[in-house]
Amino acid sequence: MAGTQTFVGRADELRQLKAWLNDAITAGPRVVSISGEPGVGKSTLVDRFLDDVGRRRSTVTVLRAACYQDVSVPYLPLATALRPIGDIAALLRPLIDDTPERSDERRLHLYVGAADVVQRAATEARLLLVVDDLQWADQGTLDLLSHLLHVSAQATGGRRLLVVLPHRPVIEGPVAEFTARLRRADWYHEIELQGLDVFSLHELVEQLTGQRPARRLLEGLEEASAGNPLLARSLLERLEHFGVLTLRNGYLTHRGGEEILAGPAELDEMLRHRLRDLSRPCQDLIVVAAFMGEGEDFTDVRAVLGTEESRFHALVEEAVAAGVLRDHVVVRFDHPQVRQVMAQRPRGARRQQLHLRIADHLESLGDPDPSRAVAIAHHLRRSGALADPGRVVRASVTAANHAAAVVAWGEAARAYDAAIEALEREDEGPGAFRALLHSRSAYAHWYNHDNPAAEQHARAAVEIAKHLGDLKLWADALQTLAHAMWSGEAGAYGNPQDLTPFDEYLTAAGDLVPGLQARVHRVRGTLSLQIFDVDGARRDFARAQELVDADDLRAIGDVEFARAGLAMSDLDLEGALRRFRHSRECALATGNELQRVSTLRGEAMALWATGDLPGAADAAQSAMSAAVPIAAWAECSVAASIAAGVALARGRFDDAEGLCTEAERLTRWAGYPPTMQMVHSVRACARATQGDFTGAHAALDDWALAGTRGVQRFRSVVQAMAGDHEAVPAWRPRPIPDPVSLFDVASMAAAVEIGDIVDDQLRIAWGAAGLATALRRGMRFDLGWAFFVPRLAAVAAARLGDVEQATDWFELAASEAARASAAAESERITRDRARLLGPTMG
């Protein structure tokens, strides 16, 4: 593996631990139970927490020990952990008489003495006690620990103690009783670690391999590991060992079948022991149950197995008694890894035959439940060549439609792809139905943020539709192609795009289908705007508005949204707000949830630019909340980056960093380049403003690695702010943009910021006129670095000798900063005004 760092997906839990440590220091002791299955990341979370504590809190004394499965020496874990602050074992030595009659006296002596040791140490320092693998703790350790916790909670002083107890889930026994007692205390907290979600699993694979994983690899790992990071890592290592990992179109994927199969080697030893003693028929039952999934009725499992009823119930009882299953009526595995590994046990033809038997049984039930349709399609797809192609097509299309209806876009994409593959097996040639399937698959892949697959299917649909002369199919495919183009890795602002497919359509369509032409002009114009061809975008949007049907609210909403983006570019911020809101009205009227999210995100951006930071924060939060139910992760990532920029503008740097992390996490999955442009800019500005210039350069390095434009201007700002003036490149005169657009403001603001620091009048003069234009048009903050336009316009006027104008703009800057609650900018305005216009202006 290329990388070893594997702390991913636990940022919230890490923040909770830090918060509870602060509570323990200021308000009294806290106890945290961290439960989770083997390999889910308990130790990794605790290790990262302790590393952070070690770096930032030199006054915290860390005490750590572990319980062991095969060692039950009473009190050993606590005696080991507390050794740095006192010898617990020595508390028993004065009692020479070790007869059973004096056991209570010995226990009393130990409990009182141990409590004194902890209280004395907690008075002198802050204590952090970690007892790993609590599920193996002996009764004596649990009783002593319980006493220490309650004594610390009741003490009037010296209570600066945080206790962290990682353990596997326990249902009964001494540890379950111990945690049940603790739950009654208000100083007790619980963290239950689950498997990683797909976003964090994506990040894990990137860290381990240094490559971005393809959806096929990621979904295979997710299915085989249930998000367990240790199991996912083991599976990746096995794929690497067998040489089946490969790069395709810049993404890491694997050769061979669709499935990634786990085996017994990936199971925890305790779980292997449970399975080892089961009879072969019982293991066969567990395999079928694993194939069918959690919650399925055992009646269906028995039907697939074909086992006689009394014999079947005996096998279920055997599995329950062994601790593999938890229920006699429905499938409930005691441990998710058992299901994951047992579901991978059959191989080759036997595996395909079992999938087909399950599909046959589920179809025989005639159940109209959509989840059944998805399950049938899944098993038919996994049956390979054993299943009739026509049957696969019908089941897959039905399943894809159901999956899309509940925004399960990954499942929908797989089902559409299975239907396409089955059609190819029938060898009927590229007809309209195949074009339709490619188009729908492209949309599902795009919504699943697999842009390479979306673009591939969209182009296939375009070619078939063009060959057939089907303008409707052709326009649909072009719209999805445009989505994939501006959402994919080449979709960063300023990167070139090939608009030929859209031009070909418009030429072929002539004046035959105005509504379809309007759609194509709209997406072509959006691509033009993204490559900074503002005039081209203006022509396309005007033509789309002319052609759109007055009764087609969905199309009108799309065009209004596109024109709002153009208004933003033209610095017509009020016009942009009106159009975003009109577009949202259309979205609400037509039930277009994705458009509603997009308009909220657009409104947040426009409000940020105008300096209405509270309004921008509310709109960004609304966009994020609305994006989650429909899995619109790209829009959610943009909204999070906007929220980060707003926090930056308000001087809330920790909030800005946290939101940047969330936006980046979502973008690793969604792959939407404009988000990362904003994230890197916000992060670099937040760090530079706080004097962390090394961190700012690191953020800009990440930006440069992403291959997007605009990094150098901000690097020069950081160099100037850090006092590294010699590193700032010499100014190269260039034409002043006319007219000034939104895309120019950052360059002009950076020129004034740098020019003021390094005393370069040419830079200042170049940026001054554009900033004055942006200011008069209502722009207050640049989007990204959060340059405050009124202050920089005032600085430029003062440096160029226009004292009257500078005075007016400093006054405007002060009032606008106060309105925006931008405390950091208010302080800078006061300093700059006094520095440039004299103390009387302060």
GROMACS .gro file of C-alpha atoms in nm, residues 165-408:
model
  244
  165LEU     CA    1  -1.348   0.272   2.780
  166PRO     CA    2  -1.323   0.114   2.433
  167HIS     CA    3  -1.491  -0.226   2.402
  168ARG     CA    4  -1.672  -0.464   2.172
  169PRO     CA    5  -2.052  -0.473   2.196
  170VAL     CA    6  -2.176  -0.676   2.491
  171ILE     CA    7  -2.535  -0.787   2.547
  172GLU     CA    8  -2.511  -0.959   2.883
  173GLY     CA    9  -2.265  -1.033   3.160
  174PRO     CA   10  -2.063  -0.817   3.403
  175VAL     CA   11  -1.958  -0.552   3.149
  176ALA     CA   12  -2.317  -0.506   3.026
  177GLU     CA   13  -2.430  -0.463   3.389
  178PHE     CA   14  -2.144  -0.219   3.454
  179THR     CA   15  -2.233   0.006   3.158
  180ALA     CA   16  -2.604  -0.017   3.244
  181ARG     CA   17  -2.528   0.125   3.589
  182LEU     CA   18  -2.317   0.404   3.443
  183ARG     CA   19  -2.593   0.511   3.203
  184ARG     CA   20  -2.785   0.652   3.496
  185ALA     CA   21  -2.514   0.914   3.558
  186ASP     CA   22  -2.520   1.250   3.376
  187TRP     CA   23  -2.140   1.241   3.342
  188TYR     CA   24  -2.148   0.924   3.130
  189HIS     CA   25  -2.141   0.937   2.748
  190GLU     CA   26  -2.147   0.671   2.477
  191ILE     CA   27  -2.001   0.653   2.126
  192GLU     CA   28  -2.114   0.364   1.909
  193LEU     CA   29  -1.884   0.322   1.610
  194GLN     CA   30  -2.041   0.183   1.293
  195GLY     CA   31  -1.877   0.094   0.963
  196LEU     CA   32  -1.747   0.381   0.751
  197ASP     CA   33  -1.990   0.547   0.514
  198VAL     CA   34  -1.904   0.558   0.144
  199PHE     CA   35  -1.747   0.905   0.173
  200SER     CA   36  -1.505   0.791   0.443
  201LEU     CA   37  -1.440   0.458   0.270
  202HIS     CA   38  -1.348   0.657  -0.041
  203GLU     CA   39  -1.100   0.860   0.166
  204LEU     CA   40  -0.959   0.544   0.326
  205VAL     CA   41  -0.882   0.391  -0.014
  206GLU     CA   42  -0.720   0.716  -0.130
  207GLN     CA   43  -0.498   0.727   0.178
  208LEU     CA   44  -0.397   0.361   0.149
  209THR     CA   45  -0.330   0.358  -0.225
  210GLY     CA   46  -0.262   0.717  -0.323
  211GLN     CA   47  -0.523   0.680  -0.598
  212ARG     CA   48  -0.886   0.784  -0.634
  213PRO     CA   49  -1.105   0.471  -0.640
  214ALA     CA   50  -1.354   0.400  -0.915
  215ARG     CA   51  -1.714   0.343  -0.808
  216ARG     CA   52  -1.690  -0.023  -0.905
  217LEU     CA   53  -1.401  -0.084  -0.664
  218LEU     CA   54  -1.555   0.125  -0.390
  219GLU     CA   55  -1.897  -0.039  -0.409
  220GLY     CA   56  -1.737  -0.384  -0.412
  221LEU     CA   57  -1.535  -0.302  -0.100
  222GLU     CA   58  -1.840  -0.156   0.072
  223GLU     CA   59  -2.047  -0.466   0.004
  224ALA     CA   60  -1.773  -0.706   0.113
  225SER     CA   61  -1.668  -0.514   0.427
  226ALA     CA   62  -1.985  -0.330   0.540
  227GLY     CA   63  -1.755  -0.031   0.588
  228ASN     CA   64  -1.532  -0.204   0.844
  229PRO     CA   65  -1.198  -0.026   0.785
  230LEU     CA   66  -0.979  -0.318   0.894
  231LEU     CA   67  -1.168  -0.560   0.670
  232ALA     CA   68  -1.162  -0.312   0.380
  233ARG     CA   69  -0.788  -0.271   0.419
  234SER     CA   70  -0.736  -0.648   0.428
  235LEU     CA   71  -0.939  -0.688   0.109
  236LEU     CA   72  -0.741  -0.414  -0.065
  237GLU     CA   73  -0.414  -0.577   0.036
  238ARG     CA   74  -0.536  -0.909  -0.103
  239LEU     CA   75  -0.637  -0.746  -0.433
  240GLU     CA   76  -0.295  -0.582  -0.452
  241HIS     CA   77  -0.118  -0.909  -0.365
  242PHE     CA   78  -0.293  -1.091  -0.649
  243GLY     CA   79  -0.214  -0.809  -0.892
  244VAL     CA   80  -0.572  -0.728  -0.989
  245LEU     CA   81  -0.570  -0.359  -0.890
  246THR     CA   82  -0.533  -0.139  -1.197
  247LEU     CA   83  -0.570   0.222  -1.306
  248ARG     CA   84  -0.836   0.296  -1.565
  249ASN     CA   85  -0.908   0.649  -1.685
  250GLY     CA   86  -0.719   0.782  -1.384
  251TYR     CA   87  -0.926   0.580  -1.132
  252LEU     CA   88  -0.820   0.278  -0.929
  253THR     CA   89  -1.032  -0.028  -1.004
  254HIS     CA   90  -0.995  -0.405  -1.018
  255ARG     CA   91  -0.990  -0.660  -1.294
  256GLY     CA   92  -1.221  -0.958  -1.290
  257GLY     CA   93  -1.578  -0.996  -1.173
  258GLU     CA   94  -1.798  -0.732  -1.018
  259GLU     CA   95  -1.780  -0.878  -0.667
  260ILE     CA   96  -1.493  -0.855  -0.420
  261LEU     CA   97  -1.502  -1.168  -0.208
  262ALA     CA   98  -1.390  -1.185   0.154
  263GLY     CA   99  -1.272  -1.510   0.305
  264PRO     CA  100  -1.208  -1.669   0.646
  265ALA     CA  101  -0.871  -1.493   0.671
  266GLU     CA  102  -1.057  -1.163   0.705
  267LEU     CA  103  -1.259  -1.283   1.004
  268ASP     CA  104  -1.170  -1.213   1.363
  269GLU     CA  105  -1.032  -1.527   1.537
  270MET     CA  106  -1.323  -1.532   1.783
  271LEU     CA  107  -1.570  -1.537   1.492
  272ARG     CA  108  -1.376  -1.806   1.307
  273HIS     CA  109  -1.398  -2.018   1.621
  274ARG     CA  110  -1.779  -1.983   1.628
  275LEU     CA  111  -1.812  -2.103   1.270
  276ARG     CA  112  -1.552  -2.379   1.290
  277ASP     CA  113  -1.763  -2.613   1.503
  278LEU     CA  114  -2.088  -2.577   1.305
  279SER     CA  115  -2.213  -2.869   1.098
  280ARG     CA  116  -2.186  -2.840   0.721
  281PRO     CA  117  -2.569  -2.821   0.674
  282CYS     CA  118  -2.581  -2.540   0.930
  283GLN     CA  119  -2.307  -2.354   0.745
  284ASP     CA  120  -2.503  -2.398   0.421
  285LEU     CA  121  -2.806  -2.243   0.591
  286ILE     CA  122  -2.596  -1.947   0.707
  287VAL     CA  123  -2.463  -1.895   0.353
  288VAL     CA  124  -2.817  -1.875   0.209
  289ALA     CA  125  -2.925  -1.646   0.494
  290ALA     CA  126  -2.624  -1.423   0.423
  291PHE     CA  127  -2.714  -1.409   0.053
  292MET     CA  128  -3.072  -1.310   0.133
  293GLY     CA  129  -2.982  -1.052   0.396
  294GLU     CA  130  -3.075  -0.917   0.737
  295GLY     CA  131  -3.443  -0.920   0.826
  296GLU     CA  132  -3.549  -1.183   0.572
  297ASP     CA  133  -3.794  -1.446   0.693
  298PHE     CA  134  -3.650  -1.791   0.760
  299THR     CA  135  -3.946  -1.935   0.566
  300ASP     CA  136  -3.784  -1.800   0.249
  301VAL     CA  137  -3.442  -1.930   0.350
  302ARG     CA  138  -3.591  -2.278   0.401
  303ALA     CA  139  -3.766  -2.264   0.063
  304VAL     CA  140  -3.438  -2.190  -0.113
  305LEU     CA  141  -3.253  -2.462   0.077
  306GLY     CA  142  -3.534  -2.715   0.031
  307THR     CA  143  -3.478  -2.852   0.384
  308GLU     CA  144  -3.747  -3.041   0.578
  309GLU     CA  145  -3.909  -2.813   0.842
  310SER     CA  146  -3.806  -2.985   1.165
  311ARG     CA  147  -3.452  -3.036   1.038
  312PHE     CA  148  -3.436  -2.670   0.932
  313HIS     CA  149  -3.544  -2.547   1.276
  314ALA     CA  150  -3.278  -2.766   1.436
  315LEU     CA  151  -3.013  -2.606   1.214
  316VAL     CA  152  -3.134  -2.257   1.306
  317GLU     CA  153  -3.116  -2.354   1.675
  318GLU     CA  154  -2.759  -2.478   1.621
  319ALA     CA  155  -2.659  -2.143   1.468
  320VAL     CA  156  -2.824  -1.945   1.748
  321ALA     CA  157  -2.663  -2.159   2.018
  322ALA     CA  158  -2.322  -2.102   1.859
  323GLY     CA  159  -2.369  -1.724   1.874
  324VAL     CA  160  -2.378  -1.682   1.496
  325LEU     CA  161  -2.748  -1.593   1.463
  326ARG     CA  162  -2.966  -1.406   1.712
  327ASP     CA  163  -3.321  -1.493   1.605
  328HIS     CA  164  -3.527  -1.801   1.522
  329VAL     CA  165  -3.782  -1.624   1.298
  330VAL     CA  166  -3.593  -1.376   1.081
  331VAL     CA  167  -3.229  -1.349   0.975
  332ARG     CA  168  -3.030  -1.160   1.241
  333PHE     CA  169  -2.654  -1.210   1.244
  334ASP     CA  170  -2.474  -1.168   1.574
  335HIS     CA  171  -2.185  -0.996   1.396
  336PRO     CA  172  -2.189  -0.821   1.056
  337GLN     CA  173  -1.853  -0.968   0.957
  338VAL     CA  174  -2.001  -1.318   0.976
  339ARG     CA  175  -2.262  -1.226   0.719
  340GLN     CA  176  -2.006  -1.049   0.499
  341VAL     CA  177  -1.767  -1.343   0.492
  342MET     CA  178  -2.025  -1.623   0.471
  343ALA     CA  179  -2.193  -1.443   0.180
  344GLN     CA  180  -1.861  -1.463  -0.004
  345ARG     CA  181  -1.798  -1.834   0.061
  346PRO     CA  182  -1.950  -1.991  -0.256
  347ARG     CA  183  -1.739  -1.936  -0.565
  348GLY     CA  184  -1.778  -1.969  -0.940
  349ALA     CA  185  -2.073  -2.160  -1.087
  350ARG     CA  186  -2.204  -2.260  -0.744
  351ARG     CA  187  -2.232  -1.893  -0.653
  352GLN     CA  188  -2.423  -1.808  -0.972
  353GLN     CA  189  -2.657  -2.104  -0.923
  354LEU     CA  190  -2.743  -1.994  -0.569
  355HIS     CA  191  -2.819  -1.640  -0.690
  356LEU     CA  192  -3.048  -1.783  -0.958
  357ARG     CA  193  -3.231  -2.008  -0.709
  358ILE     CA  194  -3.297  -1.711  -0.483
  359ALA     CA  195  -3.419  -1.499  -0.778
  360ASP     CA  196  -3.652  -1.784  -0.886
  361HIS     CA  197  -3.796  -1.810  -0.535
  362LEU     CA  198  -3.847  -1.434  -0.493
  363GLU     CA  199  -4.021  -1.408  -0.830
  364SER     CA  200  -4.248  -1.700  -0.740
  365LEU     CA  201  -4.382  -1.501  -0.443
  366GLY     CA  202  -4.537  -1.240  -0.674
  367ASP     CA  203  -4.465  -0.973  -0.413
  368PRO     CA  204  -4.519  -0.619  -0.554
  369ASP     CA  205  -4.288  -0.465  -0.291
  370PRO     CA  206  -4.027  -0.253  -0.479
  371SER     CA  207  -3.750  -0.384  -0.253
  372ARG     CA  208  -3.829  -0.733  -0.383
  373ALA     CA  209  -3.787  -0.611  -0.741
  374VAL     CA  210  -3.446  -0.466  -0.654
  375ALA     CA  211  -3.344  -0.791  -0.481
  376ILE     CA  212  -3.459  -1.003  -0.779
  377ALA     CA  213  -3.260  -0.789  -1.021
  378HIS     CA  214  -2.955  -0.806  -0.794
  379HIS     CA  215  -2.962  -1.187  -0.783
  380LEU     CA  216  -3.029  -1.219  -1.157
  381ARG     CA  217  -2.740  -0.986  -1.231
  382ARG     CA  218  -2.514  -1.201  -1.015
  383SER     CA  219  -2.637  -1.515  -1.191
  384GLY     CA  220  -2.426  -1.427  -1.493
  385ALA     CA  221  -2.492  -1.622  -1.813
  386LEU     CA  222  -2.728  -1.862  -1.630
  387ALA     CA  223  -3.010  -1.607  -1.640
  388ASP     CA  224  -3.215  -1.544  -1.954
  389PRO     CA  225  -3.115  -1.201  -2.100
  390GLY     CA  226  -3.473  -1.086  -2.155
  391ARG     CA  227  -3.560  -1.172  -1.797
  392VAL     CA  228  -3.255  -0.976  -1.675
  393VAL     CA  229  -3.356  -0.672  -1.884
  394ARG     CA  230  -3.711  -0.666  -1.750
  395ALA     CA  231  -3.609  -0.717  -1.388
  396SER     CA  232  -3.321  -0.469  -1.410
  397VAL     CA  233  -3.528  -0.189  -1.562
  398THR     CA  234  -3.800  -0.239  -1.300
  399ALA     CA  235  -3.541  -0.237  -1.022
  400ALA     CA  236  -3.362   0.066  -1.164
  401ASN     CA  237  -3.685   0.264  -1.175
  402HIS     CA  238  -3.764   0.171  -0.814
  403ALA     CA  239  -3.411   0.252  -0.700
  404ALA     CA  240  -3.415   0.589  -0.874
  405ALA     CA  241  -3.747   0.671  -0.709
  406VAL     CA  242  -3.586   0.637  -0.365
  407VAL     CA  243  -3.262   0.811  -0.475
  408ALA     CA  244  -3.059   0.488  -0.454
   0.00000   0.00000   0.00000
